[in-house]
mmCIF file of C-alpha atoms in Angstrom:
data_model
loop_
_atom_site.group_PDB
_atom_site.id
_atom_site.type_symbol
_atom_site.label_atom_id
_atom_site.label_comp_id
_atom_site.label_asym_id
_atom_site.label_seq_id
_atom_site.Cartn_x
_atom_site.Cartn_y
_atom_site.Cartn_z
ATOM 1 C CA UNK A 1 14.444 22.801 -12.841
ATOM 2 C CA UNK A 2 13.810 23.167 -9.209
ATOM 3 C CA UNK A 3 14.920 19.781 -7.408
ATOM 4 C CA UNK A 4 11.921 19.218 -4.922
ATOM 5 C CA UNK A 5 13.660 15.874 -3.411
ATOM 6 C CA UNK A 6 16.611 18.084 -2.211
ATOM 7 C CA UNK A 7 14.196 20.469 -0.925
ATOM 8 C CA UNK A 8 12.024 17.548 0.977
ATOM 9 C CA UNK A 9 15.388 16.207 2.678
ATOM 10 C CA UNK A 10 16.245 19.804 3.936
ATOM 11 C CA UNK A 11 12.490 19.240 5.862
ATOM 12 C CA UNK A 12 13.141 16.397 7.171
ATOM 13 C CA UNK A 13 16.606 17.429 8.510
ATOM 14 C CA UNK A 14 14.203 20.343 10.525
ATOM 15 C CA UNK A 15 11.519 17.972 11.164
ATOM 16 C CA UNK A 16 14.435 15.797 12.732
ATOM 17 C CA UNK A 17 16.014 17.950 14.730
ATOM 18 C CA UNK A 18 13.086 19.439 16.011
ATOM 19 C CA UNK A 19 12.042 16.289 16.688
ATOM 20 C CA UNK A 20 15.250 15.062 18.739
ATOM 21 C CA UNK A 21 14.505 18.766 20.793
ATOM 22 C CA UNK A 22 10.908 17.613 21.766
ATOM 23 C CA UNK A 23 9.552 20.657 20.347
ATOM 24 C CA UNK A 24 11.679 22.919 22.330
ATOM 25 C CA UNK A 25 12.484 24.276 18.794
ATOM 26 C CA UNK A 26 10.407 26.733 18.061
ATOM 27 C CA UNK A 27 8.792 27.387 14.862
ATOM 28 C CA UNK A 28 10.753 30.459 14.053
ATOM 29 C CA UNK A 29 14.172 28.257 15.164
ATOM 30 C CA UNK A 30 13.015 26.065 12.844
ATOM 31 C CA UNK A 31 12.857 28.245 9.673
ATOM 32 C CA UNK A 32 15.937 29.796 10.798
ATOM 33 C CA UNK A 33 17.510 26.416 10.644
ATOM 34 C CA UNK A 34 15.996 25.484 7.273
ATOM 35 C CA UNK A 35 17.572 28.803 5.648
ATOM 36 C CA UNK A 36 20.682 27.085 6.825
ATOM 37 C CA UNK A 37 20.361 23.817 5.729
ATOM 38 C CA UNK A 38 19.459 25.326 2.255
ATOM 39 C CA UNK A 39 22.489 26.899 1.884
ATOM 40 C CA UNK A 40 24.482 23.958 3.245
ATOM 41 C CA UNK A 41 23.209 21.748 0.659
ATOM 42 C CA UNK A 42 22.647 24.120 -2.368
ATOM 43 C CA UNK A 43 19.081 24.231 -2.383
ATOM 44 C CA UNK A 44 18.309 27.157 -5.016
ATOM 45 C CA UNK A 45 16.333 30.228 -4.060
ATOM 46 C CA UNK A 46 13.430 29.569 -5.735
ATOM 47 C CA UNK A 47 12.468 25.755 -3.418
ATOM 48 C CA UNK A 48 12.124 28.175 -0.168
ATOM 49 C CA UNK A 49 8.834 29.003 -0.389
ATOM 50 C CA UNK A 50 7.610 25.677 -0.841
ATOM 51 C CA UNK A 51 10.003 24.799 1.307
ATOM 52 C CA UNK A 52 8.908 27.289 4.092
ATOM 53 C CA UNK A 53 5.023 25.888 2.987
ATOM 54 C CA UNK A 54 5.783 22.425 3.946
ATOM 55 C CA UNK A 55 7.750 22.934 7.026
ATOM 56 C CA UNK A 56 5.390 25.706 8.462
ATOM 57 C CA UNK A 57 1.819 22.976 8.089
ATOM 58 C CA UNK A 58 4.225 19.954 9.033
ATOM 59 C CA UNK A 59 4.791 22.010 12.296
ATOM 60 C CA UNK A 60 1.299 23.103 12.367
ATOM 61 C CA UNK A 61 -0.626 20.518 11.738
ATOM 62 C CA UNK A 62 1.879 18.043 13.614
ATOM 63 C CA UNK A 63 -1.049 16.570 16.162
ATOM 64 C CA UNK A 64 -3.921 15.751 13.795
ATOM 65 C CA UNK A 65 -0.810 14.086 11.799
ATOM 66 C CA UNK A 66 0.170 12.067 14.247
ATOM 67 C CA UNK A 67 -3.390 10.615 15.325
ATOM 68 C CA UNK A 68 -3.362 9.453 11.119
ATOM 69 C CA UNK A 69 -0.146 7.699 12.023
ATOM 70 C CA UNK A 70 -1.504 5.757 15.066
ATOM 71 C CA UNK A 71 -4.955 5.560 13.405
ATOM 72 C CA UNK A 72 -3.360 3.652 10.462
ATOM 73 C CA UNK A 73 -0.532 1.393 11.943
ATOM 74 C CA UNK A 74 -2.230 0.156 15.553
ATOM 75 C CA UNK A 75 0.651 -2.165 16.218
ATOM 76 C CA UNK A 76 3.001 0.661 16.268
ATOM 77 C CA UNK A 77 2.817 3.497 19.179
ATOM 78 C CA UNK A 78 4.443 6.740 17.882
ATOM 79 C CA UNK A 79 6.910 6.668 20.606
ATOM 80 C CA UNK A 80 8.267 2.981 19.564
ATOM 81 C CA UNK A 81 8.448 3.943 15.556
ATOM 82 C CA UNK A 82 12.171 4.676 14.219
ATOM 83 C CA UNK A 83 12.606 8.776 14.819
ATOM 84 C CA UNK A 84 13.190 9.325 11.487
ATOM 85 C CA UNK A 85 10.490 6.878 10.151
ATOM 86 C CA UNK A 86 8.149 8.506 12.043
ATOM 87 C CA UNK A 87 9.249 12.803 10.538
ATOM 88 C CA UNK A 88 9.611 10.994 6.927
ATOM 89 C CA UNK A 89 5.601 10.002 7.650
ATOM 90 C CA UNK A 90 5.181 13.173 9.037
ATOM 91 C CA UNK A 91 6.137 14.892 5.800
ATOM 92 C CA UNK A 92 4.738 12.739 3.340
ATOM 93 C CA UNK A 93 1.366 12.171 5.104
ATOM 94 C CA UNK A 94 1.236 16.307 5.577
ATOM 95 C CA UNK A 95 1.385 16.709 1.591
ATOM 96 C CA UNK A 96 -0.551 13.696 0.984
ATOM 97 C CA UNK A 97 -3.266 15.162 3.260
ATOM 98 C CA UNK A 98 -2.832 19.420 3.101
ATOM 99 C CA UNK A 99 -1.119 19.926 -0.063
ATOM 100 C CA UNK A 100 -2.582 21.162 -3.298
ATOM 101 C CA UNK A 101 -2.841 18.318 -5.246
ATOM 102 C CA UNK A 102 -2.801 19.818 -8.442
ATOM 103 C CA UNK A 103 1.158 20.784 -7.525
ATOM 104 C CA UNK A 104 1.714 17.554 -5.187
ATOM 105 C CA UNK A 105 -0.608 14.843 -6.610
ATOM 106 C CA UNK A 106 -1.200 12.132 -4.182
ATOM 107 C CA UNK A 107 1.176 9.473 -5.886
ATOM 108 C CA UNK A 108 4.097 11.686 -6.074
ATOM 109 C CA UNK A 109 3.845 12.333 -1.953
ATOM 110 C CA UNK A 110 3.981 8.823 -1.480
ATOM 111 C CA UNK A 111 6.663 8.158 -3.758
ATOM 112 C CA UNK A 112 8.968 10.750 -2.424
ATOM 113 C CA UNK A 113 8.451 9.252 1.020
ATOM 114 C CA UNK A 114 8.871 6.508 0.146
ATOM 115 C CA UNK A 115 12.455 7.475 -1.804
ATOM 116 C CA UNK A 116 13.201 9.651 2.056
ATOM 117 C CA UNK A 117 12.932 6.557 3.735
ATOM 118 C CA UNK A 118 15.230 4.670 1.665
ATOM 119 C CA UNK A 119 17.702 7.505 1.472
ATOM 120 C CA UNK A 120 17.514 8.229 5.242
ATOM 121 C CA UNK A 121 15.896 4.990 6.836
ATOM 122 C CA UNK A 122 16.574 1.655 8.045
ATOM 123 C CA UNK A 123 16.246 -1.881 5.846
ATOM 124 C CA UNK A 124 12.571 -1.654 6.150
ATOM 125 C CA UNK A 125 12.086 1.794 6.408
ATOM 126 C CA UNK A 126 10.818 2.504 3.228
ATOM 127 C CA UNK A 127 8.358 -0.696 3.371
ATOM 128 C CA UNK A 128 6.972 0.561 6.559
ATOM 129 C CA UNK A 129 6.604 3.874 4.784
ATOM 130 C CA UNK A 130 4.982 2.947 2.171
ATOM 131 C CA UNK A 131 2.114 0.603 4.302
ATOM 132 C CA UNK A 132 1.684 3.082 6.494
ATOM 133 C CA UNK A 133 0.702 5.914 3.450
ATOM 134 C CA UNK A 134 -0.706 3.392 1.133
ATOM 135 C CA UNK A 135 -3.370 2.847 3.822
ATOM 136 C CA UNK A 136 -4.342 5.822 4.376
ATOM 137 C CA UNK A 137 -4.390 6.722 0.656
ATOM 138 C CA UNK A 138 -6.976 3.962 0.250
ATOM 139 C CA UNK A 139 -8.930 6.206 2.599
ATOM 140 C CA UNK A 140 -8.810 9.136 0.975
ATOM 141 C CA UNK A 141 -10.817 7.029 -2.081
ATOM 142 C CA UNK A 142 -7.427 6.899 -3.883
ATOM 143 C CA UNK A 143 -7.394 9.998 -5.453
ATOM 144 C CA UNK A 144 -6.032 10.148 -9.063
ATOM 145 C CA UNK A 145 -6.348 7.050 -9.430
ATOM 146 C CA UNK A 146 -8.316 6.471 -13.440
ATOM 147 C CA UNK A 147 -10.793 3.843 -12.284
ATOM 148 C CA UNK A 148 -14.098 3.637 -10.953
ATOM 149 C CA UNK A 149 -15.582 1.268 -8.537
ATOM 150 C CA UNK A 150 -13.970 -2.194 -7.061
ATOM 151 C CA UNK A 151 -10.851 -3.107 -9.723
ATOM 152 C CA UNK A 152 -12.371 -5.406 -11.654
ATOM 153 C CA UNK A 153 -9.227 -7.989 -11.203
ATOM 154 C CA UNK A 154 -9.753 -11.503 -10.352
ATOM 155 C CA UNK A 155 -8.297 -10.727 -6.997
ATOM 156 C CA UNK A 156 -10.320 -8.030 -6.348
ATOM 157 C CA UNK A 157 -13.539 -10.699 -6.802
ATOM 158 C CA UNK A 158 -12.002 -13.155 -4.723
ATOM 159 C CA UNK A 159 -11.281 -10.523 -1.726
ATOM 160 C CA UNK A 160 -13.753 -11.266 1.765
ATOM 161 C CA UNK A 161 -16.433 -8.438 1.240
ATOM 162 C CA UNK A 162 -17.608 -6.009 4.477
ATOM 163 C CA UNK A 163 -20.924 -4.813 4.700
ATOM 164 C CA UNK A 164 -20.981 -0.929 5.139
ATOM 165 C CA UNK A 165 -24.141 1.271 5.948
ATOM 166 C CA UNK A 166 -24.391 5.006 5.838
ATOM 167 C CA UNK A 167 -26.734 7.800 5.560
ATOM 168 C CA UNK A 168 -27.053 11.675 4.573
ATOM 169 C CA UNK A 169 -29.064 12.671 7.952
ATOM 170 C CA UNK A 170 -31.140 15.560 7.418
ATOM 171 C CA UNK A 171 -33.274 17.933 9.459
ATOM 172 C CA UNK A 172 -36.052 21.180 9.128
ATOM 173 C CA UNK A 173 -35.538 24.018 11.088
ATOM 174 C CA UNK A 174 -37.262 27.200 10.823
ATOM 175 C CA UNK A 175 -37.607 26.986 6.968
ATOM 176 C CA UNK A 176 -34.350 25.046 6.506
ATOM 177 C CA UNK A 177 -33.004 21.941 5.793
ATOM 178 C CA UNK A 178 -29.594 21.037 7.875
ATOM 179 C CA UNK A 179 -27.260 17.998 7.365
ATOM 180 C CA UNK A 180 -25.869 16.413 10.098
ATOM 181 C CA UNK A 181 -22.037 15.464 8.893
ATOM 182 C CA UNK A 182 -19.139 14.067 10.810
ATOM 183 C CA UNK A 183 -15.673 15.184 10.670
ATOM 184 C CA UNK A 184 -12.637 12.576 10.353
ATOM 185 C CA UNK A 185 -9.331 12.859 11.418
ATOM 186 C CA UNK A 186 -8.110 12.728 7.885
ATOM 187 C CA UNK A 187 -9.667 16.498 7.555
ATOM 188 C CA UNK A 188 -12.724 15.641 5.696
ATOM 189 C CA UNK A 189 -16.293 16.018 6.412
ATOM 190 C CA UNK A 190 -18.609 12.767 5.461
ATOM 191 C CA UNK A 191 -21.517 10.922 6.275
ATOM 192 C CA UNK A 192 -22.700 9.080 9.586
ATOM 193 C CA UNK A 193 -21.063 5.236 8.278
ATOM 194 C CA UNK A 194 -20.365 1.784 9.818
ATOM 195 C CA UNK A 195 -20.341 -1.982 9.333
ATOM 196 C CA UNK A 196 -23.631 -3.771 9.373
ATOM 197 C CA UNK A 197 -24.105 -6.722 11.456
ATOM 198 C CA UNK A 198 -24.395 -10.187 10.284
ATOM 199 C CA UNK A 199 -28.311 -10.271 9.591
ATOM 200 C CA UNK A 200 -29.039 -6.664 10.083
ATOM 201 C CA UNK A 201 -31.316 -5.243 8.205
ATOM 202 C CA UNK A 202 -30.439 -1.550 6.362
ATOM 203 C CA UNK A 203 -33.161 0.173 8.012
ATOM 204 C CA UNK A 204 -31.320 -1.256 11.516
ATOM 205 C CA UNK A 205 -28.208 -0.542 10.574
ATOM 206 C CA UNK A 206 -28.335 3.379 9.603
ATOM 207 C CA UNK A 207 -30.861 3.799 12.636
ATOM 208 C CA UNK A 208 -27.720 1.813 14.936
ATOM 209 C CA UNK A 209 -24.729 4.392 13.533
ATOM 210 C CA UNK A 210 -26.707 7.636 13.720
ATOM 211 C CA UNK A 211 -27.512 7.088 17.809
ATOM 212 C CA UNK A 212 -23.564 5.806 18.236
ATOM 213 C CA UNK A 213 -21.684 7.808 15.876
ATOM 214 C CA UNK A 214 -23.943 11.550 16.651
ATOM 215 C CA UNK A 215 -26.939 10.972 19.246
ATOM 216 C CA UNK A 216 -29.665 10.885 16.492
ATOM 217 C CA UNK A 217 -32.939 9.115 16.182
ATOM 218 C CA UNK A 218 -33.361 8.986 12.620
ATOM 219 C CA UNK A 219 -36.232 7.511 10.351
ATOM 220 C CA UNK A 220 -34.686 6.081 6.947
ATOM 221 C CA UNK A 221 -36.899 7.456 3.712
ATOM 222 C CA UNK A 222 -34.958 7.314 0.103
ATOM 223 C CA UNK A 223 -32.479 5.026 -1.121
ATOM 224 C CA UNK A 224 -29.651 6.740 -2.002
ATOM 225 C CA UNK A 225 -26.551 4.427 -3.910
ATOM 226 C CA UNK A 226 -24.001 1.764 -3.765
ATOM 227 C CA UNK A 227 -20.021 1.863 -4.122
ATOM 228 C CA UNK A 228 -17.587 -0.471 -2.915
ATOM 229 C CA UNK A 229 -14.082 0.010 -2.969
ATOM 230 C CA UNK A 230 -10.514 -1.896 -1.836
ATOM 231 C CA UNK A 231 -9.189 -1.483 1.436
ATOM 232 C CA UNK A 232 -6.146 -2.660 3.579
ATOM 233 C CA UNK A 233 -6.827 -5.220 6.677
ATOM 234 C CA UNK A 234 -3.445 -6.562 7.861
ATOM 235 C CA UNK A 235 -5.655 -8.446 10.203
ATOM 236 C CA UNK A 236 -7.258 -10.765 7.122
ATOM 237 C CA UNK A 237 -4.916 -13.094 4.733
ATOM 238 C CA UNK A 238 -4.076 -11.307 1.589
ATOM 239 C CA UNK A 239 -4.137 -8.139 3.468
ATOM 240 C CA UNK A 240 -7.284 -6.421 1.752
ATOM 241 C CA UNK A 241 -10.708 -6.577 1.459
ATOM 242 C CA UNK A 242 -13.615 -5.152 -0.371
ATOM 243 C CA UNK A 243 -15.831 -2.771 1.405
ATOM 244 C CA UNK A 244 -19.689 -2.342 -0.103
ATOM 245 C CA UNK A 245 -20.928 0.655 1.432
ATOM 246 C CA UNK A 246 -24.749 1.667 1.192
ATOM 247 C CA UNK A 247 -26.604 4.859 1.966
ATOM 248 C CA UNK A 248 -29.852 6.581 2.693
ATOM 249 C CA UNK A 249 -31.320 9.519 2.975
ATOM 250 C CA UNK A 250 -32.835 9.632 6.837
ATOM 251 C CA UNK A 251 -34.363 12.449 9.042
ATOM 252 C CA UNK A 252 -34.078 13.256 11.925
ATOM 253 C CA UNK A 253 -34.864 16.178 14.818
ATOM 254 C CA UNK A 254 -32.856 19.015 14.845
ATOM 255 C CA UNK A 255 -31.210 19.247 17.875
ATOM 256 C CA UNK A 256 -27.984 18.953 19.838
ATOM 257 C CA UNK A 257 -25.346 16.416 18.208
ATOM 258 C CA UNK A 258 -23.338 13.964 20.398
ATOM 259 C CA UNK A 259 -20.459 12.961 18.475
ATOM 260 C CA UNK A 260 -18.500 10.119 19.113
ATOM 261 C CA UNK A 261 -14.914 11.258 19.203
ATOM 262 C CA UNK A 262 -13.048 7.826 18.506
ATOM 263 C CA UNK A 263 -12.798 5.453 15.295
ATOM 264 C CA UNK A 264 -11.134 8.613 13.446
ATOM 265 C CA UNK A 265 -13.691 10.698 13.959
ATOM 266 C CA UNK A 266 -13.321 14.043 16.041
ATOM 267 C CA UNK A 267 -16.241 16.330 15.404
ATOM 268 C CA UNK A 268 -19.925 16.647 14.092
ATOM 269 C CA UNK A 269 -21.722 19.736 12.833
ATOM 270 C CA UNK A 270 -25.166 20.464 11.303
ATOM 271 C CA UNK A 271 -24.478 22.392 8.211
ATOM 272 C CA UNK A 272 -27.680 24.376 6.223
ATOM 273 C CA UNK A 273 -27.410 23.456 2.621
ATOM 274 C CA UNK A 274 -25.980 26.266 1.281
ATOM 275 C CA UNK A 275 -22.623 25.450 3.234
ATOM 276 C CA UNK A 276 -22.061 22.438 2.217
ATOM 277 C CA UNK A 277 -20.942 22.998 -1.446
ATOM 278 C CA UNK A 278 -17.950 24.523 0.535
ATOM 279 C CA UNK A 279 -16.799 21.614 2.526
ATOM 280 C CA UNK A 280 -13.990 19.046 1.926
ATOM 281 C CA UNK A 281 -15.748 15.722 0.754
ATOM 282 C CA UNK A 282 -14.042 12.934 -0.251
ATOM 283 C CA UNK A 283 -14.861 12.296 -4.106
ATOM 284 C CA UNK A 284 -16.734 8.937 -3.501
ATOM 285 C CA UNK A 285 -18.907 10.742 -1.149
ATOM 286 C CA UNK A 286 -19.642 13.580 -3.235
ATOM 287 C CA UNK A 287 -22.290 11.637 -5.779
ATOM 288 C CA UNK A 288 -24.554 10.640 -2.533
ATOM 289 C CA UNK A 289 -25.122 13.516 -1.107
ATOM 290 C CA UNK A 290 -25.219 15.189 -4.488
ATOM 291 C CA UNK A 291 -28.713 13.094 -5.092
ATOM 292 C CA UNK A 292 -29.498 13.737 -1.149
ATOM 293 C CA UNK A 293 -29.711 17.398 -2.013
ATOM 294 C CA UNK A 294 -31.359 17.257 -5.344
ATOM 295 C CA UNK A 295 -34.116 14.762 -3.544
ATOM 296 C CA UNK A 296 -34.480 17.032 -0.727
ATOM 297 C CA UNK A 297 -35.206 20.261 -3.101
ATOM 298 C CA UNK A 298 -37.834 17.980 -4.943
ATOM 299 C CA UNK A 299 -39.740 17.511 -1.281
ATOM 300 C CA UNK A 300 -39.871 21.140 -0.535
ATOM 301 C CA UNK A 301 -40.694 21.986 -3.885
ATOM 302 C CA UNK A 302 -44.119 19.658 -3.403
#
């Protein structure tokens, strides 16, 4: 059986190095020093072209990695995090985030990071490791995880609750219906979505986060859901909270976007509805514009 922990600590070795160079290893330096490594440490034939995968989009896809990194430990500029800390996160967050999960489920990504850093790291390594993937994995909507909703643990209950609002913003154009979506630096597309303010009403709230988040002026129409789901605060005591995020279905004009390129977010596109069945959601998101779509065919069929 092919040994896929091996293989991961050949990566890292590259990662490393290439690291310790400040990029002045190229990519094709790179994959001429993981053929090496391989052979150094016995890594069979058939772990190079996952091998080769993993390296090649942990090179690639390097920046938009690193703003997750920052994005999800604040107290911790990338410059000041342990060198090999920081490639370990680079190659677990690039399969938790770009790998098929169906061949790298999210769990095991985490796990084997979280074995790297305790093979490779410091003391606390592989506890930084693990905070720093476990929170964005709570991002992602935990994915694979068998449960629906808020876990329905006493602890759970007893969590400080945070108000989220959210809509699926919609607009006509020449016989079409658009969706205005943003884009997050975790590579998903999802809906305009922010706290609500103490005493702020719904209607406020979505008509607040359209004009920040993408320059709209929306009017709210249809009630679209509920969720709520766990999330990691290091700021709060006990560490997590439970977000309760509500959303609506809200119109607006179709013109220009102005998207607000901070809070994880980096881009926002109008999509016609036949394009967005090909876009990455994230799997809580899915449902709500699922019934956003399916009310929207019911107006124009009336």
């Amino acid at each position: 059986m092919a040994n896929r922990h091996l293989a991961r600590s050949v990566v890292l070795q590259v990662l490393f190095e290439r690291d310790a160079s400040q990029g002045a290893l190229s990519s094709l330096a790179a994959m001429g020093r993981l053929a090496d490594y391989a052979k150094e440490f016995g890594v069979g034939d058939g772990d190079m072209p996952f091998m080769k995968e993993l390296l090649a989009t942990a090179i690639a896809k390097q920046k938009e990695v690193d703003e997750v990194i920052v994005r999800a430990a604040p107290e911790w500029p990338l410059e000041k995090i342990a060198a090999i800390d920081r490639n370990i996160l680079r190659l677990g967050l690039t399969e938790l985030l770009y790998a098929d999960r169906t061949n790298v489920p999210a769990k095991v990504a985490i796990n084997e990071a979280i074995e790297l850093a305790k093979s490779f790291g410091g003391d606390s390594s592989s506890k930084f490791v693990n905070g720093v993937l476990g929170a964005v994995y709570v991002e992602l909507g935990e994915p694979g995880k068998e449960e629906g909703g808020v876990r329905k643990s006493k602890e759970a209950k007893n969590m400080p609750t945070e108000n989220l609002i959210g809509a699926v913003i919609y607009a006509e154009e020449k016989d079409n219906i658009y969706l205005a979506l943003v884009h997050d630096i975790f590579g998903h597309w999802t809906l305009s979505k922010g706290k609500l303010k103490p005493g702020e009403s719904h209607d406020a709230g979505v008509k607040r986060k359209a004009k920040e988040e993408i320059g709209l002026t929306v009017a709210v129409e249809d009630a679209l859901g509920e969720n709520e789901y766990v999330a990691n605060d290091p700021k709060i005591p006990g560490g997590k909270k439970r977000r309760h995020a509500t959303y609506f279905l809200a119109k607006a004009k179709f013109t220009d976007l102005a998207p607000k390129k901070e809070g994880g977010l980096d881009d926002a596109q109008w999509f016609p509805l036949a394009k967005v069945g090909d876009l990455n959601f994230y799997d809580d998101i899915l449902p709500v514009i699922t019934k956003a779509i399916n009310i929207l065919a019911q107006k124009s069929r009336t």
